[in-house]
Short mmCIF file of N, CA and C in Angstrom, two decimals:
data_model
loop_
_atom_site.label_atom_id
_atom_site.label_comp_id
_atom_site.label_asym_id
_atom_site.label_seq_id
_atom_site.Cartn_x
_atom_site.Cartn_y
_atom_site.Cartn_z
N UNK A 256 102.50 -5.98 111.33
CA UNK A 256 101.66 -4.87 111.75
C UNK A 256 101.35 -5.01 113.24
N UNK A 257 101.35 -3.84 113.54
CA UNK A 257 101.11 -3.89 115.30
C UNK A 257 99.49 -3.99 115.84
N UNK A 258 99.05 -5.30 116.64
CA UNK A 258 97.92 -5.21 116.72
C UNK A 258 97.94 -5.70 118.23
N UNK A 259 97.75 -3.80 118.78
CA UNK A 259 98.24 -4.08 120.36
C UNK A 259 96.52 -4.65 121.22
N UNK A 260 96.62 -5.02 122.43
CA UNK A 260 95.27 -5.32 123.09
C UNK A 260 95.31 -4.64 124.55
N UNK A 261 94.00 -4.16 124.84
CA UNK A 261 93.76 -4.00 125.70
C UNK A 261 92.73 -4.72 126.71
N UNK A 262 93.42 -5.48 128.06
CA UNK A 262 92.69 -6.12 128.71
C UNK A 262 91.92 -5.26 129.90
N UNK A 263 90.47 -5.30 130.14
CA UNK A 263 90.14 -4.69 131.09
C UNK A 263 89.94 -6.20 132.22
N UNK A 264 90.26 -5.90 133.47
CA UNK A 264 89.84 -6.88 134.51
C UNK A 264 88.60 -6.40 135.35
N UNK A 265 87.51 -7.17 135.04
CA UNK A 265 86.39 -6.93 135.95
C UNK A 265 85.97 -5.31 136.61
N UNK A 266 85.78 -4.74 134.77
CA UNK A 266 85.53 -3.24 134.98
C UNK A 266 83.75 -3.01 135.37
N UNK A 267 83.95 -1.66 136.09
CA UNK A 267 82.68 -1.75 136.76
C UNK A 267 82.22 -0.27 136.35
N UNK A 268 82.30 0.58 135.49
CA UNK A 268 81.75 1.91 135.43
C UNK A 268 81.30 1.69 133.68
N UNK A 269 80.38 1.86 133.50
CA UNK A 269 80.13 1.45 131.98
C UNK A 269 80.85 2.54 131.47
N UNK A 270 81.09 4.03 131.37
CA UNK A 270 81.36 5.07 130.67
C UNK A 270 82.93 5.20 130.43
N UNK A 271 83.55 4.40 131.26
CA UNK A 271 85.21 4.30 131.14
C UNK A 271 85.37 3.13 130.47
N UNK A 272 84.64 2.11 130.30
CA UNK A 272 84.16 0.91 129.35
C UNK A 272 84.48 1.97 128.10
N UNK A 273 83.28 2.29 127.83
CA UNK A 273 82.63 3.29 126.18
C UNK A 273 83.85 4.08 125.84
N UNK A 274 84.79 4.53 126.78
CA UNK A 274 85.29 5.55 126.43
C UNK A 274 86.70 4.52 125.43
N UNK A 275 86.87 3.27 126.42
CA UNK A 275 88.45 2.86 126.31
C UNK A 275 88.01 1.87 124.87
N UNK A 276 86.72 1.26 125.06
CA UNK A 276 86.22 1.16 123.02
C UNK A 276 86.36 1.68 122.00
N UNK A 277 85.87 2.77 122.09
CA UNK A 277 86.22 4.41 121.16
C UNK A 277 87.61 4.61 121.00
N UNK A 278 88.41 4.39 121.90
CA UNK A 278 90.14 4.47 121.92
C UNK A 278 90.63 3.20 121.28
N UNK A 279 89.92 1.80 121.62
CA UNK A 279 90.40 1.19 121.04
C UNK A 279 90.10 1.02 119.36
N UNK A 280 88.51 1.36 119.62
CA UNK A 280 88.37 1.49 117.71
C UNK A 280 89.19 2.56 116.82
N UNK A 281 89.71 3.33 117.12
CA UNK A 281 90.65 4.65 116.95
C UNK A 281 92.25 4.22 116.21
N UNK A 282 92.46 3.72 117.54
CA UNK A 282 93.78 2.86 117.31
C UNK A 282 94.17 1.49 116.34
N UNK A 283 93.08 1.09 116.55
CA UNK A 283 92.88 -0.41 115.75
C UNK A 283 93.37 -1.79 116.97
N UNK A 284 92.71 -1.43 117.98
CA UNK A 284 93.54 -2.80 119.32
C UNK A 284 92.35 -2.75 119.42
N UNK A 285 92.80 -4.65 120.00
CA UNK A 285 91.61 -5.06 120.51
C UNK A 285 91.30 -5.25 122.25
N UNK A 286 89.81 -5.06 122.26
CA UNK A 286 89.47 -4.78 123.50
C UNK A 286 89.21 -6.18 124.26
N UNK A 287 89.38 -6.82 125.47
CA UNK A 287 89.59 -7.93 125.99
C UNK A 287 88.88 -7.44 127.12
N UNK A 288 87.32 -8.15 127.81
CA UNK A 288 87.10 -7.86 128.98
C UNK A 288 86.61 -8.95 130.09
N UNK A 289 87.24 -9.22 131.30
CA UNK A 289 87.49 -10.09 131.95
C UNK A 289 85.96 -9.58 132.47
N UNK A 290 85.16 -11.16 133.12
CA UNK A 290 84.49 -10.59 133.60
C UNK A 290 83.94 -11.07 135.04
N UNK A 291 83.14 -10.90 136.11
CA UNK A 291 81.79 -10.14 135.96
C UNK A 291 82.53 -8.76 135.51
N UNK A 292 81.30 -8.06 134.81
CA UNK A 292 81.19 -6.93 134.40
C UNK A 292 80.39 -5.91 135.65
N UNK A 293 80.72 -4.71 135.99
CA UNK A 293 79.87 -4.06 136.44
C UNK A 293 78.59 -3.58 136.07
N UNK A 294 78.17 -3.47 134.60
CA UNK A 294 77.39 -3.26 134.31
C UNK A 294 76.82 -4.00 132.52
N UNK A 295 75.85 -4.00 131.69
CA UNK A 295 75.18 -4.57 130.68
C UNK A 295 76.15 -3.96 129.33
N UNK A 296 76.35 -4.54 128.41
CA UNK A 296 77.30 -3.78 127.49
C UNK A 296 76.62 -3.10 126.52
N UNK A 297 74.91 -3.78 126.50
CA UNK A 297 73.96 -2.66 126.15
C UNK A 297 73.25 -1.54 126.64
N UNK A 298 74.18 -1.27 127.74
CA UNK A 298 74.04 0.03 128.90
C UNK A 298 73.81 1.56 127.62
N UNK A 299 72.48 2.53 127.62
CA UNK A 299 72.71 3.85 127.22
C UNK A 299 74.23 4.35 127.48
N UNK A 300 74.67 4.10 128.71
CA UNK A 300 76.21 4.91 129.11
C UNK A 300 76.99 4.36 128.01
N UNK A 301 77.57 3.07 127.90
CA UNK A 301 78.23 2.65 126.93
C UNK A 301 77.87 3.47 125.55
N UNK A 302 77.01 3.58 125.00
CA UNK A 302 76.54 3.82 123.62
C UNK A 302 77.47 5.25 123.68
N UNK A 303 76.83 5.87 124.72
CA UNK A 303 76.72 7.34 124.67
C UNK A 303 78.66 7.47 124.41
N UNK A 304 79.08 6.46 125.25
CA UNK A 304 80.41 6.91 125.81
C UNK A 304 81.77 6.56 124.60
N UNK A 305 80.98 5.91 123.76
CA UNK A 305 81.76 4.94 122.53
C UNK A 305 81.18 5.42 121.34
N UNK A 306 80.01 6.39 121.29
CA UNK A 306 79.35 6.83 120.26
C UNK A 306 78.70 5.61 119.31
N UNK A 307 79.15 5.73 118.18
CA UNK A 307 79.21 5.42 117.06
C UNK A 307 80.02 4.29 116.52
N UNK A 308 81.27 4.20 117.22
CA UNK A 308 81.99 3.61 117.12
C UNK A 308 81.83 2.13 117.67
N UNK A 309 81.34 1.67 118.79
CA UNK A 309 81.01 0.20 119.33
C UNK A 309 81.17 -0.49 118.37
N UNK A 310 80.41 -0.57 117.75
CA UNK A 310 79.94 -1.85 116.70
C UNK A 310 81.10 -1.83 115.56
N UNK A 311 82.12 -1.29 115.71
CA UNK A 311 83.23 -1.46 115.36
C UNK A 311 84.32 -2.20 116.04
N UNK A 312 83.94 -2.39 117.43
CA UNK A 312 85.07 -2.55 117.72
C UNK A 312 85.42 -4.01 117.88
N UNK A 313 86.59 -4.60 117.57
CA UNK A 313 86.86 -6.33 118.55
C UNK A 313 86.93 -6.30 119.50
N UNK A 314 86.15 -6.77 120.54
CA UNK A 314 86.13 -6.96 121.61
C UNK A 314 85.84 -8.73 121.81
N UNK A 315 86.75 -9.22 123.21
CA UNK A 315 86.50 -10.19 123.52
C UNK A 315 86.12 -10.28 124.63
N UNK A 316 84.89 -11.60 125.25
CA UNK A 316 84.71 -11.43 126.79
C UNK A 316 85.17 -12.97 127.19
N UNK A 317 85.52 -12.88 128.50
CA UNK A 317 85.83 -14.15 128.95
C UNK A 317 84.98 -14.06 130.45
N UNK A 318 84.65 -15.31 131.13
CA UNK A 318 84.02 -15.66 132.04
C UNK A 318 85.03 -14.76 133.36
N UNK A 319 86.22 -15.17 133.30
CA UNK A 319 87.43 -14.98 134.47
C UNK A 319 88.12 -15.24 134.03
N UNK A 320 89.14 -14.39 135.26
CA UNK A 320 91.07 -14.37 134.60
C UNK A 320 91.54 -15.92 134.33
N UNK A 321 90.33 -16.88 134.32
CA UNK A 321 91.71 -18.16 134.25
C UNK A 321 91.08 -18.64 132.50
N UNK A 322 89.78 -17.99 132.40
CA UNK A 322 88.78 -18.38 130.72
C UNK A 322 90.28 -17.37 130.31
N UNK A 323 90.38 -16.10 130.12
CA UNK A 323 91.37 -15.30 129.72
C UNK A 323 93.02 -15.84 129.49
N UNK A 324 93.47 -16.79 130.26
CA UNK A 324 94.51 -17.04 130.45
C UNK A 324 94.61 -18.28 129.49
N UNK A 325 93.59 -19.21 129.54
CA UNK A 325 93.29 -20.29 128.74
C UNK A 325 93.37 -20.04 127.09
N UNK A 326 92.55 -18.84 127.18
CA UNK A 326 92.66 -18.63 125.29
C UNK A 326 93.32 -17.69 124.95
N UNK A 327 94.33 -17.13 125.47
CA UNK A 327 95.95 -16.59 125.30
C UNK A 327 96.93 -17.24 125.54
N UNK A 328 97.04 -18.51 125.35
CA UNK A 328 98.40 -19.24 126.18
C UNK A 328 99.47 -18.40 125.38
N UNK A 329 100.74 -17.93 126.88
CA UNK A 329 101.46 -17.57 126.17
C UNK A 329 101.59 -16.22 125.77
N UNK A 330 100.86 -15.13 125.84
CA UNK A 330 100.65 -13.91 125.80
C UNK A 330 101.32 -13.48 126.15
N UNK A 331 102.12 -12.16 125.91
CA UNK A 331 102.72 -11.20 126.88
C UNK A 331 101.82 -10.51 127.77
N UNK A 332 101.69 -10.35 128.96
CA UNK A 332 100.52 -9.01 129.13
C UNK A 332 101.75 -8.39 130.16
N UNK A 333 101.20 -7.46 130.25
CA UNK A 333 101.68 -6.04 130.51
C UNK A 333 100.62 -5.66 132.03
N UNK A 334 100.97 -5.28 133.17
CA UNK A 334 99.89 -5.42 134.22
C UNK A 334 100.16 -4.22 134.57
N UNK A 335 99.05 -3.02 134.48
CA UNK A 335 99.05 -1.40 134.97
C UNK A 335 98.27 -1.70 136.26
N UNK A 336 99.20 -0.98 137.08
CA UNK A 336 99.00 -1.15 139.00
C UNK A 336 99.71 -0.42 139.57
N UNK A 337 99.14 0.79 140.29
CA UNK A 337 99.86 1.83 141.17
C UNK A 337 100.89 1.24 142.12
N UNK A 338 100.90 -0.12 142.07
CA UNK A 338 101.70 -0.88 143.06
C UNK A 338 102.82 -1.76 142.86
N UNK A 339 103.02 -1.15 140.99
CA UNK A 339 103.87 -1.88 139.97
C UNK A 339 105.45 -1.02 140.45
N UNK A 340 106.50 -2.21 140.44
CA UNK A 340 108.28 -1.58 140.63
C UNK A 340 108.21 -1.14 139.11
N UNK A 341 107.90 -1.10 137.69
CA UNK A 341 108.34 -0.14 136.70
C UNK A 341 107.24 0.57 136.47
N UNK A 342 108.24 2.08 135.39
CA UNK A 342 107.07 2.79 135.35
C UNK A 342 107.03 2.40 133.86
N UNK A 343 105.80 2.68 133.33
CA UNK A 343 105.55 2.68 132.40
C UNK A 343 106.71 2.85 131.02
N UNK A 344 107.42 3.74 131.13
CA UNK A 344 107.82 3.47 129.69
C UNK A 344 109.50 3.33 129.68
N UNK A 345 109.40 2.41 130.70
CA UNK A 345 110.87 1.64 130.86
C UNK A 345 110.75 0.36 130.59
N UNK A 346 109.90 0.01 130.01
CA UNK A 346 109.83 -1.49 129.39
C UNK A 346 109.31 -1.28 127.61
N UNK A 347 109.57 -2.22 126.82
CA UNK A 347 109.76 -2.37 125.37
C UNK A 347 108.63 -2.69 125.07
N UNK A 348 107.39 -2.39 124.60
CA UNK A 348 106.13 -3.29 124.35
C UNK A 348 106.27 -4.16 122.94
N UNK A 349 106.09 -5.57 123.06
CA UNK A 349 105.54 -5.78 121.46
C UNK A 349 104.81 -5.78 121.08
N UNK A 350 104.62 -6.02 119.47
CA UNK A 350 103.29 -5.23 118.60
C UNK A 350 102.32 -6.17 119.01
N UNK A 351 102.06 -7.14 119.74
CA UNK A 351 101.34 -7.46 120.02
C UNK A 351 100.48 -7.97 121.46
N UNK A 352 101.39 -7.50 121.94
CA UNK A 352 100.97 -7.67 123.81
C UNK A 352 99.87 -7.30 124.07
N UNK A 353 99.78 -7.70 125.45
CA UNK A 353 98.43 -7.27 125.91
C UNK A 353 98.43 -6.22 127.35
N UNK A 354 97.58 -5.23 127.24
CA UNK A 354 97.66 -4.28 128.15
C UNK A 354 96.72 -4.30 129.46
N UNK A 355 97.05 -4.79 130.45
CA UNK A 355 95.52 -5.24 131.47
C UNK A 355 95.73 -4.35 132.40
N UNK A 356 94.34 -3.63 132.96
CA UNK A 356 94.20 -2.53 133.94
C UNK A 356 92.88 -3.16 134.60
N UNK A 357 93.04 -3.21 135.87
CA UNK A 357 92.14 -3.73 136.73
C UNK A 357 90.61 -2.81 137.20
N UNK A 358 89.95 -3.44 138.14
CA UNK A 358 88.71 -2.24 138.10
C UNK A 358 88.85 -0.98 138.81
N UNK A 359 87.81 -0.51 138.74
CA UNK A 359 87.98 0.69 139.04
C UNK A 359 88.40 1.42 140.91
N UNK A 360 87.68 0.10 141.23
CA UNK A 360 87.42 0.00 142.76
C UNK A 360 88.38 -0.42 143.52
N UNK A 361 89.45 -1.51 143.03
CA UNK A 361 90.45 -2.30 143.36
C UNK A 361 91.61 -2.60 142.62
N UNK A 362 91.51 -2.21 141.70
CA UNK A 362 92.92 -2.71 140.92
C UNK A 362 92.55 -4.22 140.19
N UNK A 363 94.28 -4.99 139.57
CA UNK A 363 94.20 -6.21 139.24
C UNK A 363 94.50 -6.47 140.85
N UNK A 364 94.33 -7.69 141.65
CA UNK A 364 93.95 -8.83 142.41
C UNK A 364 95.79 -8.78 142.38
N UNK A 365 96.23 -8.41 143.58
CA UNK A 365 97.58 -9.12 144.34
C UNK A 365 97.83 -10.05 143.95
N UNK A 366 97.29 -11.07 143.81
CA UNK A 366 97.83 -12.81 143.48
C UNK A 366 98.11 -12.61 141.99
N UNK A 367 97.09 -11.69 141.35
CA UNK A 367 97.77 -12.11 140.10
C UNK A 367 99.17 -11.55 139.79
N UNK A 368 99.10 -10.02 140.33
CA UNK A 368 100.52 -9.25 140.16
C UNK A 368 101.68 -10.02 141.23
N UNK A 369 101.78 -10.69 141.77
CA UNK A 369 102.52 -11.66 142.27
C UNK A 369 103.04 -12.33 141.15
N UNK A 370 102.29 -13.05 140.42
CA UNK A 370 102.64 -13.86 139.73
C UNK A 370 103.33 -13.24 138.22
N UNK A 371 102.86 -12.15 138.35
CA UNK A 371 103.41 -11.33 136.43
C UNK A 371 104.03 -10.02 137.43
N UNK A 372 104.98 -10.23 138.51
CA UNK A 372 105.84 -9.06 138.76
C UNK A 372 106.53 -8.30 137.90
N UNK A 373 107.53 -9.13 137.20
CA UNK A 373 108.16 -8.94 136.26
C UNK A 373 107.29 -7.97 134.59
N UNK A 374 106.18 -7.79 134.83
CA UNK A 374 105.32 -7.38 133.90
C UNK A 374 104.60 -5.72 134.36
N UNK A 375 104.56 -6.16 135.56
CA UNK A 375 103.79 -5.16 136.19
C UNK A 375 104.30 -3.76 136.21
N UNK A 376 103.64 -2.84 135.48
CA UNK A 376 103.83 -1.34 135.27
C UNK A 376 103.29 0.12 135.71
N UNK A 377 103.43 0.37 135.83
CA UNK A 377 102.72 2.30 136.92
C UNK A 377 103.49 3.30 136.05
N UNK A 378 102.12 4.20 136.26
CA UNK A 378 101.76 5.50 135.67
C UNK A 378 102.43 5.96 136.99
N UNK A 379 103.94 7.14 136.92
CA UNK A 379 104.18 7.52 137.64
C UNK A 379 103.31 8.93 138.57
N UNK A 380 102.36 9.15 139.91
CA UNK A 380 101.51 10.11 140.31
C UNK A 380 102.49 10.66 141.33
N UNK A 381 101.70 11.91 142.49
CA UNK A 381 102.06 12.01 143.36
C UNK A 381 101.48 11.32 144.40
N UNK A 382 102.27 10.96 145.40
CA UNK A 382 101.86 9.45 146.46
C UNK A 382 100.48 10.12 147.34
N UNK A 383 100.04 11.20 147.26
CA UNK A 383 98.65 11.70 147.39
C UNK A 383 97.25 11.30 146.97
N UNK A 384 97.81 10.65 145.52
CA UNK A 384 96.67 10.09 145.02
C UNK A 384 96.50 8.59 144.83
N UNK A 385 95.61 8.38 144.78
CA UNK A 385 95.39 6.22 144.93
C UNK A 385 95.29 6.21 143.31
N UNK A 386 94.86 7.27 142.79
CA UNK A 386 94.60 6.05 140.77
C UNK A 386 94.29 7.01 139.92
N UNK A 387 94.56 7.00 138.99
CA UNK A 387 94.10 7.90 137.78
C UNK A 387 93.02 7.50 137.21
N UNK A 388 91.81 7.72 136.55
CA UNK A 388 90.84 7.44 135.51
C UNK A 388 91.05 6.46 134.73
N UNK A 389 90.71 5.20 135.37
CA UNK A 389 90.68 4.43 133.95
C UNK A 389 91.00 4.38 132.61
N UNK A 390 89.92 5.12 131.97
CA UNK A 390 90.26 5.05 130.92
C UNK A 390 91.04 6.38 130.49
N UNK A 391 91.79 7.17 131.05
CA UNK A 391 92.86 8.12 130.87
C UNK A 391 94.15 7.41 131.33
N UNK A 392 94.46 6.45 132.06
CA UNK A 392 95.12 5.44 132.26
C UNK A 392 95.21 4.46 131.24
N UNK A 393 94.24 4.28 130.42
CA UNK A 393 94.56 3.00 129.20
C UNK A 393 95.10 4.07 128.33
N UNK A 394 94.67 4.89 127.71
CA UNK A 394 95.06 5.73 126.99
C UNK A 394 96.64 5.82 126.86
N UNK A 395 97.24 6.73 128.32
CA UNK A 395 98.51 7.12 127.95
C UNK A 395 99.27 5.52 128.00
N UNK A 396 99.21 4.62 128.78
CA UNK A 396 99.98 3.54 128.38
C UNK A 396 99.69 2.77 126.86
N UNK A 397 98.37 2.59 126.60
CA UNK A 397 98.19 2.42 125.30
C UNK A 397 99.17 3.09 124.01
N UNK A 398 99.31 4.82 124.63
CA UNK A 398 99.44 5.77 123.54
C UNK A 398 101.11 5.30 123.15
N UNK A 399 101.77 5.00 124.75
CA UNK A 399 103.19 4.71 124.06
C UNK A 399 103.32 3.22 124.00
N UNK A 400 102.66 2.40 124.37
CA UNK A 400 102.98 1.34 122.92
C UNK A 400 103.46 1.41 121.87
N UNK A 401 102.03 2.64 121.27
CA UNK A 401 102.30 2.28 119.84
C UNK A 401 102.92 3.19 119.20
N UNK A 402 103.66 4.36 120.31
CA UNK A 402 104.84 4.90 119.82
C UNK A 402 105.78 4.15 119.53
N UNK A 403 105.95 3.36 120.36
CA UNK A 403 107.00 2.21 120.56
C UNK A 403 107.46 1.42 119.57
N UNK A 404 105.49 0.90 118.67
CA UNK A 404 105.58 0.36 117.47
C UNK A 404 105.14 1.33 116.38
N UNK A 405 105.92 2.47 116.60
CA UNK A 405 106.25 3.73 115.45
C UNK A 405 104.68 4.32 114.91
N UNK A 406 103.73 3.69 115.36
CA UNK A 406 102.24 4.23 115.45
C UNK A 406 101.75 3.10 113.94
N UNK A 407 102.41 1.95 114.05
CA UNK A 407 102.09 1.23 112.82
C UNK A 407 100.82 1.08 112.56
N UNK A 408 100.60 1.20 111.07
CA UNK A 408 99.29 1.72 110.32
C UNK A 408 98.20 2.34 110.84
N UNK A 409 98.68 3.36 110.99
CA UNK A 409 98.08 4.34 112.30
C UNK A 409 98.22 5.98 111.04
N UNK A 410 96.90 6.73 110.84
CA UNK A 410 97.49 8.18 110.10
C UNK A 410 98.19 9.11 110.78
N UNK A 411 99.05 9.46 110.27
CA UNK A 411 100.37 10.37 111.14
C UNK A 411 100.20 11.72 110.91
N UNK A 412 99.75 11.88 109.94
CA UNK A 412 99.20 13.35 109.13
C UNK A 412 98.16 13.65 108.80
N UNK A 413 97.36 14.53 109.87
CA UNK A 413 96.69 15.42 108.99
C UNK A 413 96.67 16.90 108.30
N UNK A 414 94.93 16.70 107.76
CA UNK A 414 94.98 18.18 106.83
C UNK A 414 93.67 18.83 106.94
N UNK A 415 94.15 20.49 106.90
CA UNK A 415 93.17 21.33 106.86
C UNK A 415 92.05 20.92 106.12
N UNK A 416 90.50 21.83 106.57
CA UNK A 416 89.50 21.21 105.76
C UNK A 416 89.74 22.15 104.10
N UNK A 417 89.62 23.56 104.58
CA UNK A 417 89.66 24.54 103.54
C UNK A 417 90.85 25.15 103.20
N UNK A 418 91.96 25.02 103.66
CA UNK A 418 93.23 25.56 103.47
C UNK A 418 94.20 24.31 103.05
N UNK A 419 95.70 24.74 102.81
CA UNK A 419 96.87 24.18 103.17
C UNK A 419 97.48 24.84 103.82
N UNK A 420 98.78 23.62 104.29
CA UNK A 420 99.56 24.02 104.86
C UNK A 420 100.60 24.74 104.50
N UNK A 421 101.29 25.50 104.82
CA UNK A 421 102.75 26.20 104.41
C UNK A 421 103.60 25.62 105.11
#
């Protein structure tokens, strides 16, 4: 079963936090957040932004990228960076990799994408713009993952409340 992750690196807007929780409780991946944090994870914004859903979700926190690196030995991760040579869905994800998108303000940290070149992936834009939304950025790379892994145990179908379908 595919149990993809999403790493945030030292995110700083609580509401793109809440939002990429809610996506991850949705999906069934787990949420990974490097930290300092920009803001309290018992922030109103968070609640508001994740609803209902929070207290569902797995989430892990680590001190910094090297606490993170320590209790993944071995991980695949996957590094989303406007400054990445592939785009997004020219690489194979497995069902279990990890998806890391840096903050909001800066990206992941040069030294690290130095070091995971070979990993490093971009949302193709026009060269006008510096970054997409966070968490509209985890989303569509998230979303084809788990196309990737055929949307495993994921509902594929739905149904009307008061009707059927023809």
């Amino acid at each position: 079963m595919a149990k993809l992750n999403i790493v945030l690196f030292e995110p700083e807007i609580p509401s793109n936090t809440g939002n990429i929780g809610r996506t991850c409780v949705a999906t069934g991946t787990r949420l990974h957040l490097i930290e300092p944090l920009g803001f309290r994870l018992n922030e109103k914004s968070i609640r508001r932004a994740g609803m209902d859903y929070w207290e569902h979700l797995d989430v892990t926190r680590y001190v910094n990228y090297q606490d993170f690196c320590d209790r993944n030995p071995g991980a695949k991760v996957y590094m989303a960076t406007t400054k990445a040579p592939y785009v997004y869905t020219e690489v194979q994800y497995e069902p279990d990799c990890y998806l890391m998108f840096g903050k909001e303000s800066g990206g992941i940290p040069e030294e690290i994408l130095l070091d995971n070149q070979e990993t490093a992936i971009r949302i193709p834009m026009l060269p006008t713009i510096r970054s997409l939304n966070l968490a509209n950025s985890v989303s569509i790379v998230l979303y084809e993952a788990l196309r990737q892994n055929h949307f495993d145990h994921m509902q594929l179908e739905g149904h009307l409340t008061r009707f059927d379908w023809k």
